[in-house]
PDB file of C-alpha atoms in Angstrom:
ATOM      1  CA  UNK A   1       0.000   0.000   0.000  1.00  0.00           C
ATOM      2  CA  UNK A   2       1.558   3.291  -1.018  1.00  0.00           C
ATOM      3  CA  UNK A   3       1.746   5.959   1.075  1.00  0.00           C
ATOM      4  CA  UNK A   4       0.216   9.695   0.185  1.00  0.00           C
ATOM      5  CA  UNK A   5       2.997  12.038  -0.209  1.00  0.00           C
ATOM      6  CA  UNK A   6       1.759  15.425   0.395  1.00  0.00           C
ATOM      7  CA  UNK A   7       4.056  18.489  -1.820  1.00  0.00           C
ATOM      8  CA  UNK A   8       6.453  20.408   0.424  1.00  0.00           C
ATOM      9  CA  UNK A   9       4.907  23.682  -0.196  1.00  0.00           C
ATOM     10  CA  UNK A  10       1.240  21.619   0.888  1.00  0.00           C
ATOM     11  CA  UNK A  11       3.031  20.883   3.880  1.00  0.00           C
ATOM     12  CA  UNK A  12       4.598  24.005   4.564  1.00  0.00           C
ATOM     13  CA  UNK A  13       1.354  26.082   4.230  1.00  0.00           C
ATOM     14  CA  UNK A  14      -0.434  23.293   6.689  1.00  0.00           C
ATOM     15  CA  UNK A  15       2.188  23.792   9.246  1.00  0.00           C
ATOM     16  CA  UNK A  16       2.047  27.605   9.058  1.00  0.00           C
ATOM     17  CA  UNK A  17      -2.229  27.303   9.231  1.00  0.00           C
ATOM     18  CA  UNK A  18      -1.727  24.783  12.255  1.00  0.00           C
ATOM     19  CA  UNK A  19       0.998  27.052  14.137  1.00  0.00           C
ATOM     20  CA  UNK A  20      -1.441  30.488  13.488  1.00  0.00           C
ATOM     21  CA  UNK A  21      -4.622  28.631  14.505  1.00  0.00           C
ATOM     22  CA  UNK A  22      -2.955  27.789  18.001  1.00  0.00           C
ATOM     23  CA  UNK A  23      -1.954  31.518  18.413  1.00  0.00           C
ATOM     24  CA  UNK A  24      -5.121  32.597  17.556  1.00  0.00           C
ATOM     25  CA  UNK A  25      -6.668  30.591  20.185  1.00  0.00           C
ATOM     26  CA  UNK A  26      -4.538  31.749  22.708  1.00  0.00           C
ATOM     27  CA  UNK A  27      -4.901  35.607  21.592  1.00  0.00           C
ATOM     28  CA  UNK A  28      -8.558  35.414  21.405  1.00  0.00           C
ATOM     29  CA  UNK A  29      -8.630  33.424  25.005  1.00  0.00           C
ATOM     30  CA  UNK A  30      -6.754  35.852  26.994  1.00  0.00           C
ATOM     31  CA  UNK A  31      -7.764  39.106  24.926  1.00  0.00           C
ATOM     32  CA  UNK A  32     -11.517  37.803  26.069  1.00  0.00           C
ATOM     33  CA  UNK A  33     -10.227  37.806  29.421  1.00  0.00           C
ATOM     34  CA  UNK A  34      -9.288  41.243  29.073  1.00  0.00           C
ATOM     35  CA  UNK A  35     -12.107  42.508  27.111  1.00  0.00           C
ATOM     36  CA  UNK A  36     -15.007  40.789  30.262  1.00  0.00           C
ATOM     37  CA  UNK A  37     -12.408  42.961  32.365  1.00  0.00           C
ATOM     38  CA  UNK A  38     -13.049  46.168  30.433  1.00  0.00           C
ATOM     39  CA  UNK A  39     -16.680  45.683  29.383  1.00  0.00           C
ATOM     40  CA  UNK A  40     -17.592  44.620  33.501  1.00  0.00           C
ATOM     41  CA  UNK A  41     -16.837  48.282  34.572  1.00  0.00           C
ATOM     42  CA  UNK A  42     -17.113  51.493  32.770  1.00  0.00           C
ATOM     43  CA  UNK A  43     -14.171  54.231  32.756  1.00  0.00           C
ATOM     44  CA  UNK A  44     -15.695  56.404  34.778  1.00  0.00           C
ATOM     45  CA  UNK A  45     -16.335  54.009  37.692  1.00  0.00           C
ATOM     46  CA  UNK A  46     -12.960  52.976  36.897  1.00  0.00           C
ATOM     47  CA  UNK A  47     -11.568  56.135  37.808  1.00  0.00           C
ATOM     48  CA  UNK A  48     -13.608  57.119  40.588  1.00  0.00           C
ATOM     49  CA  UNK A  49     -12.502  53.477  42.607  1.00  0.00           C
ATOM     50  CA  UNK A  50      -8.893  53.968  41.704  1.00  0.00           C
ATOM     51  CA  UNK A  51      -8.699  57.423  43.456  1.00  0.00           C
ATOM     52  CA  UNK A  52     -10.238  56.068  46.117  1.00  0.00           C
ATOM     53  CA  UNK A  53      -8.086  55.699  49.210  1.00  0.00           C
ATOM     54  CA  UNK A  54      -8.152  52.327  49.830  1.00  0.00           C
ATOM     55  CA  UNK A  55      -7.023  51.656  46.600  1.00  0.00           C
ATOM     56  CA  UNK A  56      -4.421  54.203  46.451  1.00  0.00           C
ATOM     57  CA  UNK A  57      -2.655  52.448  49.656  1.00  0.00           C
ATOM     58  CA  UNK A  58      -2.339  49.175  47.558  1.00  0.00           C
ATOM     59  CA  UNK A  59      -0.594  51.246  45.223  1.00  0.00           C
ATOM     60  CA  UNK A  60       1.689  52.502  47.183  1.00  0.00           C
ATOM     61  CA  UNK A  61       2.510  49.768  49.508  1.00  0.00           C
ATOM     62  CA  UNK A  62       2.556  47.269  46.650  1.00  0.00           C
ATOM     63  CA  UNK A  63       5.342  49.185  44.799  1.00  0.00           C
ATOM     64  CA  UNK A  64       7.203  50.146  47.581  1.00  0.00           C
ATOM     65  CA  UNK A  65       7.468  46.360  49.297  1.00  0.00           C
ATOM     66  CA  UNK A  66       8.051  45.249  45.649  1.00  0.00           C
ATOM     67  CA  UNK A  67      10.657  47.725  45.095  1.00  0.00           C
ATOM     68  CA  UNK A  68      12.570  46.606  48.605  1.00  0.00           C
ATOM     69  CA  UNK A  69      11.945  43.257  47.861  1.00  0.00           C
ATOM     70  CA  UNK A  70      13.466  43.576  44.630  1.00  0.00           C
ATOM     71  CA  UNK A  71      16.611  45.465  45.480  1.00  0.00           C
ATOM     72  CA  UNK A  72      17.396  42.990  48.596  1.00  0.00           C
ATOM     73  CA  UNK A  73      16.542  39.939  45.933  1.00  0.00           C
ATOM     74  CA  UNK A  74      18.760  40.969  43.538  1.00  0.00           C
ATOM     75  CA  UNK A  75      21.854  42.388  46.009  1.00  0.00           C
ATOM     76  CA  UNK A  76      21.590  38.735  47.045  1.00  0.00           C
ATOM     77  CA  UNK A  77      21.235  36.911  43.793  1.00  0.00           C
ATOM     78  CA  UNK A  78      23.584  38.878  41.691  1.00  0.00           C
ATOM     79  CA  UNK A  79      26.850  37.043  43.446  1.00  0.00           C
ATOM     80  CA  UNK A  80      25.374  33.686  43.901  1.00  0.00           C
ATOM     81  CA  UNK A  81      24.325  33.527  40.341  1.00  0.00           C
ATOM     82  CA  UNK A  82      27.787  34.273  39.394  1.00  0.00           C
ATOM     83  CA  UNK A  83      29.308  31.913  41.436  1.00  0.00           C
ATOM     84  CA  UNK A  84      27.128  28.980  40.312  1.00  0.00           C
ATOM     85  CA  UNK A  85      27.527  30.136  36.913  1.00  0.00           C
ATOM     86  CA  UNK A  86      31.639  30.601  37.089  1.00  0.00           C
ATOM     87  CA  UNK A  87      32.985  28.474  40.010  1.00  0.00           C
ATOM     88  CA  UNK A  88      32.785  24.358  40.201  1.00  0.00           C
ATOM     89  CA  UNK A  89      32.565  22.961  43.912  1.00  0.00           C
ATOM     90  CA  UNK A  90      31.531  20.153  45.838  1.00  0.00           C
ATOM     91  CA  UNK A  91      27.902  19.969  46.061  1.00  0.00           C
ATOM     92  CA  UNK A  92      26.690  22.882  43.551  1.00  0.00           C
ATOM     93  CA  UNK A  93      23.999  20.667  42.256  1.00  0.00           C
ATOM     94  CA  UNK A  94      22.263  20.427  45.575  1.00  0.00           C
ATOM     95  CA  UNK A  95      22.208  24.278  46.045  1.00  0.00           C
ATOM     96  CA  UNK A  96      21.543  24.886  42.920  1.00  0.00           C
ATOM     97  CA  UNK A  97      18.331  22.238  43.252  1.00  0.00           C
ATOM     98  CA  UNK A  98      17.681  24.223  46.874  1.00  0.00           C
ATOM     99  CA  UNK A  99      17.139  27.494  44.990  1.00  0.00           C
ATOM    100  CA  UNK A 100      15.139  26.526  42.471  1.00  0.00           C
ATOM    101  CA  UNK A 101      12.667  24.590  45.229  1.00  0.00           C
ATOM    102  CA  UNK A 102      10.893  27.997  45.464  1.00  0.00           C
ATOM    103  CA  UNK A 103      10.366  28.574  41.764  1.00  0.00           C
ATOM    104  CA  UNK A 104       8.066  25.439  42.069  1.00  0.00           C
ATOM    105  CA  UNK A 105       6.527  25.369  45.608  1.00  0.00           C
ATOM    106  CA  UNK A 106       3.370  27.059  46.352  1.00  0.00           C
ATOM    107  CA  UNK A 107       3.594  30.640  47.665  1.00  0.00           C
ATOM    108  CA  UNK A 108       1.229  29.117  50.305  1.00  0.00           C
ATOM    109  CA  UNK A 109       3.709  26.810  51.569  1.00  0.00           C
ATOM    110  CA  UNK A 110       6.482  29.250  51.469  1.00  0.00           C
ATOM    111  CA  UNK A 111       4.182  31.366  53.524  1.00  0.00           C
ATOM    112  CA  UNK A 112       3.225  28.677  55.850  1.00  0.00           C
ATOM    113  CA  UNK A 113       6.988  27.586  56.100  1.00  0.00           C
ATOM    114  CA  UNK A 114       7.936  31.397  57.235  1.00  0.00           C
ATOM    115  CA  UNK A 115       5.398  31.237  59.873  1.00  0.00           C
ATOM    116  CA  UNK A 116       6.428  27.854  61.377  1.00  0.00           C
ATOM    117  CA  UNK A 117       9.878  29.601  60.934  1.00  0.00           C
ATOM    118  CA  UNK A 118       8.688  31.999  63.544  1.00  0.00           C
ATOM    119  CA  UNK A 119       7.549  29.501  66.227  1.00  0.00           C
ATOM    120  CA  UNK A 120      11.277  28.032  66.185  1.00  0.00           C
ATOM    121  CA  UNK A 121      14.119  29.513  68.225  1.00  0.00           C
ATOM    122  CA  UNK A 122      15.516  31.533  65.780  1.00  0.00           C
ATOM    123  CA  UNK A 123      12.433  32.994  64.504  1.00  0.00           C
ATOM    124  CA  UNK A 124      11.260  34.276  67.796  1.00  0.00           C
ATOM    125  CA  UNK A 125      14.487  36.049  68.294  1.00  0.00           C
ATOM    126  CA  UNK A 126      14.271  37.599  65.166  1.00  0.00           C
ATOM    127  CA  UNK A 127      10.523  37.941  65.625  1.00  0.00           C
ATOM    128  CA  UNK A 128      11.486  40.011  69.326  1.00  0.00           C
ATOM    129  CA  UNK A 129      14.233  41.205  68.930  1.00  0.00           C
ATOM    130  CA  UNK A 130      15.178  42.292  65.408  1.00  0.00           C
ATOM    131  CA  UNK A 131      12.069  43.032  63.397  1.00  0.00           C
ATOM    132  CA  UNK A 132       8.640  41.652  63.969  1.00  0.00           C
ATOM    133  CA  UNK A 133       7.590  39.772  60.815  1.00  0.00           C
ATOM    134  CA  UNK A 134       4.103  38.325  61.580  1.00  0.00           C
ATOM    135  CA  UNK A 135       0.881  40.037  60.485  1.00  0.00           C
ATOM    136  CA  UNK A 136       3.656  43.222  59.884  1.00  0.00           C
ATOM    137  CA  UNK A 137       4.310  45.417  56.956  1.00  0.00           C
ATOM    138  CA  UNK A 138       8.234  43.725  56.897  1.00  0.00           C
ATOM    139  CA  UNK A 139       6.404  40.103  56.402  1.00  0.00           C
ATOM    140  CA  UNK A 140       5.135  41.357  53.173  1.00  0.00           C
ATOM    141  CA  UNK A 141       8.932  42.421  52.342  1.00  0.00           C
ATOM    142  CA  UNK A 142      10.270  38.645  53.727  1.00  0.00           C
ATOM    143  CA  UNK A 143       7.085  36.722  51.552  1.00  0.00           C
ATOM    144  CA  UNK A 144       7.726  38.399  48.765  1.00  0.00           C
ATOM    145  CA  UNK A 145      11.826  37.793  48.870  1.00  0.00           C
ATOM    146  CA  UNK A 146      11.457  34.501  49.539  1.00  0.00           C
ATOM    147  CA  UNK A 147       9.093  33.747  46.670  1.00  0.00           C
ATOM    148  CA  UNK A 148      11.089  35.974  44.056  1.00  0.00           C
ATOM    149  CA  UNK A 149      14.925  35.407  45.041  1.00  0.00           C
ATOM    150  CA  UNK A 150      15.169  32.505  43.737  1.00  0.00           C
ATOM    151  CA  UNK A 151      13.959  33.483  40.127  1.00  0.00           C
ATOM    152  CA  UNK A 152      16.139  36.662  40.380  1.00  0.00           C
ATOM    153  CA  UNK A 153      19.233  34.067  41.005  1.00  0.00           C
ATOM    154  CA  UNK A 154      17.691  32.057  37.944  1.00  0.00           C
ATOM    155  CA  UNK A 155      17.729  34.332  35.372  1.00  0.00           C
ATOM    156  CA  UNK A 156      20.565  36.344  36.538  1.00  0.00           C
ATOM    157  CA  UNK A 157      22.710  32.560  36.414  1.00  0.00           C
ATOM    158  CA  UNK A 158      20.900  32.540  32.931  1.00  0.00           C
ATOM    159  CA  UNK A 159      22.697  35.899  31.827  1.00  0.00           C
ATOM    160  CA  UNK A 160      26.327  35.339  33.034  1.00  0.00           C
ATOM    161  CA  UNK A 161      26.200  31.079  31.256  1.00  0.00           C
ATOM    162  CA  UNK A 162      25.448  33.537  27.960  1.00  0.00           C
ATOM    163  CA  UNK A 163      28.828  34.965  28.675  1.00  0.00           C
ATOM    164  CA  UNK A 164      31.452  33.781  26.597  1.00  0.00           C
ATOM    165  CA  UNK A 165      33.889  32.713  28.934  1.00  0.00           C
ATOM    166  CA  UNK A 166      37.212  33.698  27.221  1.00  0.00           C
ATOM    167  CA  UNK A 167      36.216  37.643  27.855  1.00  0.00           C
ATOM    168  CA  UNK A 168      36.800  36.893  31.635  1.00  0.00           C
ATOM    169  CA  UNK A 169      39.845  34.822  30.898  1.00  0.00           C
ATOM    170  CA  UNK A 170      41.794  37.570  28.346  1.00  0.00           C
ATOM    171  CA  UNK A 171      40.746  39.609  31.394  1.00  0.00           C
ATOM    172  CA  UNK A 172      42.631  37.275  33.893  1.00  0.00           C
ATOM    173  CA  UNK A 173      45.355  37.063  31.829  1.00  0.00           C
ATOM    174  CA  UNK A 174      45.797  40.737  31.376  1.00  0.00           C
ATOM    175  CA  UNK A 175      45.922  41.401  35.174  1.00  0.00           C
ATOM    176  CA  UNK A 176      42.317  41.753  36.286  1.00  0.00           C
ATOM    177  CA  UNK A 177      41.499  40.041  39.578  1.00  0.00           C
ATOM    178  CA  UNK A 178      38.429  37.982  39.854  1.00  0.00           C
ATOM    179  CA  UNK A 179      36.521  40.666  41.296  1.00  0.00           C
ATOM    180  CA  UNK A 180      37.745  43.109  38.707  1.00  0.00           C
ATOM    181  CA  UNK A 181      37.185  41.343  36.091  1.00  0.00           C
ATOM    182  CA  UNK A 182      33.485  40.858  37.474  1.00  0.00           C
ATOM    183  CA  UNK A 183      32.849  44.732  37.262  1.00  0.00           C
ATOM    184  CA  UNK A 184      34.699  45.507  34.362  1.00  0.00           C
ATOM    185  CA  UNK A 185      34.288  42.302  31.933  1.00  0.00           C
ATOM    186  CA  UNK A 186      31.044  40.485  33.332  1.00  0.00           C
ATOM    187  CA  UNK A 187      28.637  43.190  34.438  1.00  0.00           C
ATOM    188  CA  UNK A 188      29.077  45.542  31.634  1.00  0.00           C
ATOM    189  CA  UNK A 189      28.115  41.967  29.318  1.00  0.00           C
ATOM    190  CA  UNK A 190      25.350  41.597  31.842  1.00  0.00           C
ATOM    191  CA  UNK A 191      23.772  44.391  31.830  1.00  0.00           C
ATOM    192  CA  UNK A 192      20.736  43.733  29.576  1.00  0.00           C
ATOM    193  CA  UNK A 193      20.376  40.732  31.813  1.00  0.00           C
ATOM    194  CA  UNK A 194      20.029  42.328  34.679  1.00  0.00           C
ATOM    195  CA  UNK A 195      17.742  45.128  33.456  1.00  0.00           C
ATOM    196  CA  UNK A 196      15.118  42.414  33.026  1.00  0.00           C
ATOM    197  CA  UNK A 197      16.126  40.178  35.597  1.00  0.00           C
ATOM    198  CA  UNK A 198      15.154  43.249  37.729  1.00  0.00           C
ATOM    199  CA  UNK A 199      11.757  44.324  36.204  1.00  0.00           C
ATOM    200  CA  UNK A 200      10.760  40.619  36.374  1.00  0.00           C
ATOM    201  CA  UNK A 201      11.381  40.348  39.298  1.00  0.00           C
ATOM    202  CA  UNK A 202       9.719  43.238  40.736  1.00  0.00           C
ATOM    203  CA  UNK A 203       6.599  42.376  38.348  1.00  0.00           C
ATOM    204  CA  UNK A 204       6.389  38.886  40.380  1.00  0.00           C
ATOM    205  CA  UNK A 205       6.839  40.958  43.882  1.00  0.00           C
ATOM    206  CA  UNK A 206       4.023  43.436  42.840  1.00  0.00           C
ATOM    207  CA  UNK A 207       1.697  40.781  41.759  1.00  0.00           C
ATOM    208  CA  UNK A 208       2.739  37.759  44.883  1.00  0.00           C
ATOM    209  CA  UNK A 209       0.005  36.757  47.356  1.00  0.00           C
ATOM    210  CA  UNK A 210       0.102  33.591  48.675  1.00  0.00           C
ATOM    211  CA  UNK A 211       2.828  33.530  50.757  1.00  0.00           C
ATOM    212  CA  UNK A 212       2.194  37.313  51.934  1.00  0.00           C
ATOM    213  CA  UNK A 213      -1.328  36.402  52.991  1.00  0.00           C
ATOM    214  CA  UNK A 214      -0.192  33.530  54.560  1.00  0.00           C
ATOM    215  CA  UNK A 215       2.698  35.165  56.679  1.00  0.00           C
ATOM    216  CA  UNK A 216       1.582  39.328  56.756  1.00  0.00           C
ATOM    217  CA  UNK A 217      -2.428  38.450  56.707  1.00  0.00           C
ATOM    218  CA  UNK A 218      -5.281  40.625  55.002  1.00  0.00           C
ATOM    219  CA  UNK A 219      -5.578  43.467  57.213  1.00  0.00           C
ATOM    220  CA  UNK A 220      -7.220  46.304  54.991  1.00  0.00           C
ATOM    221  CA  UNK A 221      -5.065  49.597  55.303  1.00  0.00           C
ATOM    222  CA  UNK A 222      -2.169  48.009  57.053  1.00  0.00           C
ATOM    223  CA  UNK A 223      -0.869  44.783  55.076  1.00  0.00           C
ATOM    224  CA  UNK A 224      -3.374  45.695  51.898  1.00  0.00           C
ATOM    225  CA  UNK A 225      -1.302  45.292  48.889  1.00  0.00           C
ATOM    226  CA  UNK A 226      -3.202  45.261  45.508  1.00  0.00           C
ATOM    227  CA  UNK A 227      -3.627  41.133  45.352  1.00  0.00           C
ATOM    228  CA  UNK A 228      -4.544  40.722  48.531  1.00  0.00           C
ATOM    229  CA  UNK A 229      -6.932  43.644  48.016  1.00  0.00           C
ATOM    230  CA  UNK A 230      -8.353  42.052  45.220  1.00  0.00           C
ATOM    231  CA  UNK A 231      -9.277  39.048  47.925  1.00  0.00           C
ATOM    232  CA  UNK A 232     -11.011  41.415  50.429  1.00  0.00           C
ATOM    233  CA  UNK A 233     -12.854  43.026  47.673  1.00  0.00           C
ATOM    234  CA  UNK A 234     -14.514  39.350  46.542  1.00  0.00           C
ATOM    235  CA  UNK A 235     -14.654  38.872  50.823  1.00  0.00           C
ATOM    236  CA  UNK A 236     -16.919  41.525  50.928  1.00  0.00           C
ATOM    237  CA  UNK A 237     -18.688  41.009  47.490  1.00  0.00           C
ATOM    238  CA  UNK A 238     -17.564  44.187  46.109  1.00  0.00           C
ATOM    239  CA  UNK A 239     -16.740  42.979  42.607  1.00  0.00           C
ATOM    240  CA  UNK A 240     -16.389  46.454  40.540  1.00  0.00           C
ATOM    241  CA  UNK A 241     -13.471  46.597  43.234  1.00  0.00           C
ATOM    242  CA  UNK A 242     -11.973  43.925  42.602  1.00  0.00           C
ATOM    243  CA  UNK A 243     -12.102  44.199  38.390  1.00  0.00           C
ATOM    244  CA  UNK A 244     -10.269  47.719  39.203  1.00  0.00           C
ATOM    245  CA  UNK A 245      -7.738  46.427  40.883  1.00  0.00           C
ATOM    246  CA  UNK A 246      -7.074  43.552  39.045  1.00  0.00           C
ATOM    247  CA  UNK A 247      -7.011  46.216  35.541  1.00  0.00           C
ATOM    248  CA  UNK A 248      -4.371  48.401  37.565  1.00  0.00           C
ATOM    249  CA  UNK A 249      -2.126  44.959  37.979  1.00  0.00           C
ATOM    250  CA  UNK A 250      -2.962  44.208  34.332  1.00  0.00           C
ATOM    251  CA  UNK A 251      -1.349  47.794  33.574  1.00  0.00           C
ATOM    252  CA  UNK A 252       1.579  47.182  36.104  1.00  0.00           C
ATOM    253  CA  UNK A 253       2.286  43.926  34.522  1.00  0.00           C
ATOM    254  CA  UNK A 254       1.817  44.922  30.486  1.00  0.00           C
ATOM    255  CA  UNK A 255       4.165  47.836  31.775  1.00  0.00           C
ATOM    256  CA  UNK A 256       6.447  45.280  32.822  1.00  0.00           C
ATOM    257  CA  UNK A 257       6.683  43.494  29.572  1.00  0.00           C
ATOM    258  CA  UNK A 258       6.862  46.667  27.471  1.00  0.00           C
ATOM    259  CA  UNK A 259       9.868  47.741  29.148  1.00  0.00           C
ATOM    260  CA  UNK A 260      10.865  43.857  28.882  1.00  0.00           C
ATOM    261  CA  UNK A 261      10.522  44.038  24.852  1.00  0.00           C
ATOM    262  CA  UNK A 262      12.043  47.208  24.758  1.00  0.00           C
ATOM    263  CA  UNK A 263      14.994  46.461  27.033  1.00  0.00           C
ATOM    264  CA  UNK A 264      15.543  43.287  24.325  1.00  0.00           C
ATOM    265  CA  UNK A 265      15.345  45.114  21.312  1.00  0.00           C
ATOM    266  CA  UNK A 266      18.313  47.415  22.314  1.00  0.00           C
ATOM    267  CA  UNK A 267      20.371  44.921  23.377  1.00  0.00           C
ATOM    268  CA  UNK A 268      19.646  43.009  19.948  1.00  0.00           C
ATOM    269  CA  UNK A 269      20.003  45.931  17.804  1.00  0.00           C
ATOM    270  CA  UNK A 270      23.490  46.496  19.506  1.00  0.00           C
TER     271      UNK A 270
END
């Protein structure tokens, strides 16, 4: 029995119809989303809820914990992605497994695991006599690191494995130390990188809840950032609430990716 042989250019146009269709499926599924957002509320209650205070504090305390957050994460993740990236030692696999573990755990249970943390020795010293943590302002901050470190340490390691390694070692071998040739040779490289690795990250911190509702609560005006203010608008049934906050995190996050895009073009165009 002979097979059917179906022309290359048949085959081609097939595979381009098949490939379109699925991203047309996908546009039209999450531009729907968008478009029951928009059509739910009009822009004049729109406006009049986002001026509102309430509202206004999410703002604010949702880019300010996220900004923190974000400058601690990356502080942090910036030298141990370049060490896992650069240096081989005994037992990088297992850290490198460790910091991925909250990439794929539930914010919950990062949440819940903080606030066991806090019953424990260590945590009630911290808890007493550093910073309290618990149903504070600074839990927000500690959630939302512990949730987004560990992707700012991802795609940072990402950035510097993109780095040809014989930069660094002409660098060595002209006289740089390892830390000089880490600002002079490897940041400068990394420096698209680390743009987005930032504004990522900071998009993740802005949007987190689970593990700050779990650890800082859902207190409105004190630990109110915009998700969790989305979740005491449905608590209270006050849906045109909730639809303007979640269209002010849908403007944070589109934001986000703009700069994203924008951020890649340059460094492709250079």
């Amino acid at each position: 029995m002979r097979r059917l042989r179906i022309p290359g250019v048949l085959r081609e146009r097939l595979f381009r119809i098949a490939t379109g269709t699925t991203l047309a499926v996908l546009g039209i599924f999450f531009g729907g989303l968008l478009l029951s957002l928009a059509g739910f509320t009009t822009a004049a209650q729109f406006f009049r809820l986002l001026i509102s205070e309430e509202i206004l504090f999410a703002i604010r305390l949702s880019v300010f914990t996220a900004t923190l957050t974000t400058l601690l994460a990356v502080l942090l993740a910036l030298p141990a992605a370049y060490a896992l990236s650069n240096y081989n030692f005994r037992g990088k696999n297992i850290i490198d497994t460790v910091l991925d573990l909250p990439i794929v755990l539930s914010p919950i249970a990062l949440g819940a695991a903080l606030m066991i943390f806090s019953s424990t020795r260590v945590g009630s010293f911290v808890e007493n006599n550093v910073f309290s943590f618990v149903f504070e302002v600074s839990g927000l901050v500690l959630a939302q690191f512990t949730v987004v470190v560990a992707l700012a340490a991802r795609l940072l390691k990402s950035t510097f494995d993109m780095i040809d390694p014989r930069y660094v070692s002409v660098g060595r071998v002209l006289g740089c130390t390892g830390f000089q040739a880490f600002r002079k040779i490897s940041l400068p490289l990394a420096r698209p990188g680390i743009m987005a690795a930032v504004i990522l990250t900071w998009a993740r911190a802005v949007g987190e809840f689970g593990a700050s509702v779990t650890l800082a609560g859902a207190t409105a005006m004190k630990t109110e950032t915009l998700p969790i203010a989305i979740y005491l608008s449905f608590a209270t049934a006050d849906v045109k609430k909730a639809v303007a906050v979640i269209l002010v995190l849908v403007g944070i996050g589109g934001s986000a990716l703009l700069a994203l895009r924008w951020i890649g073009g340059r460094s492709i165009a250079r």
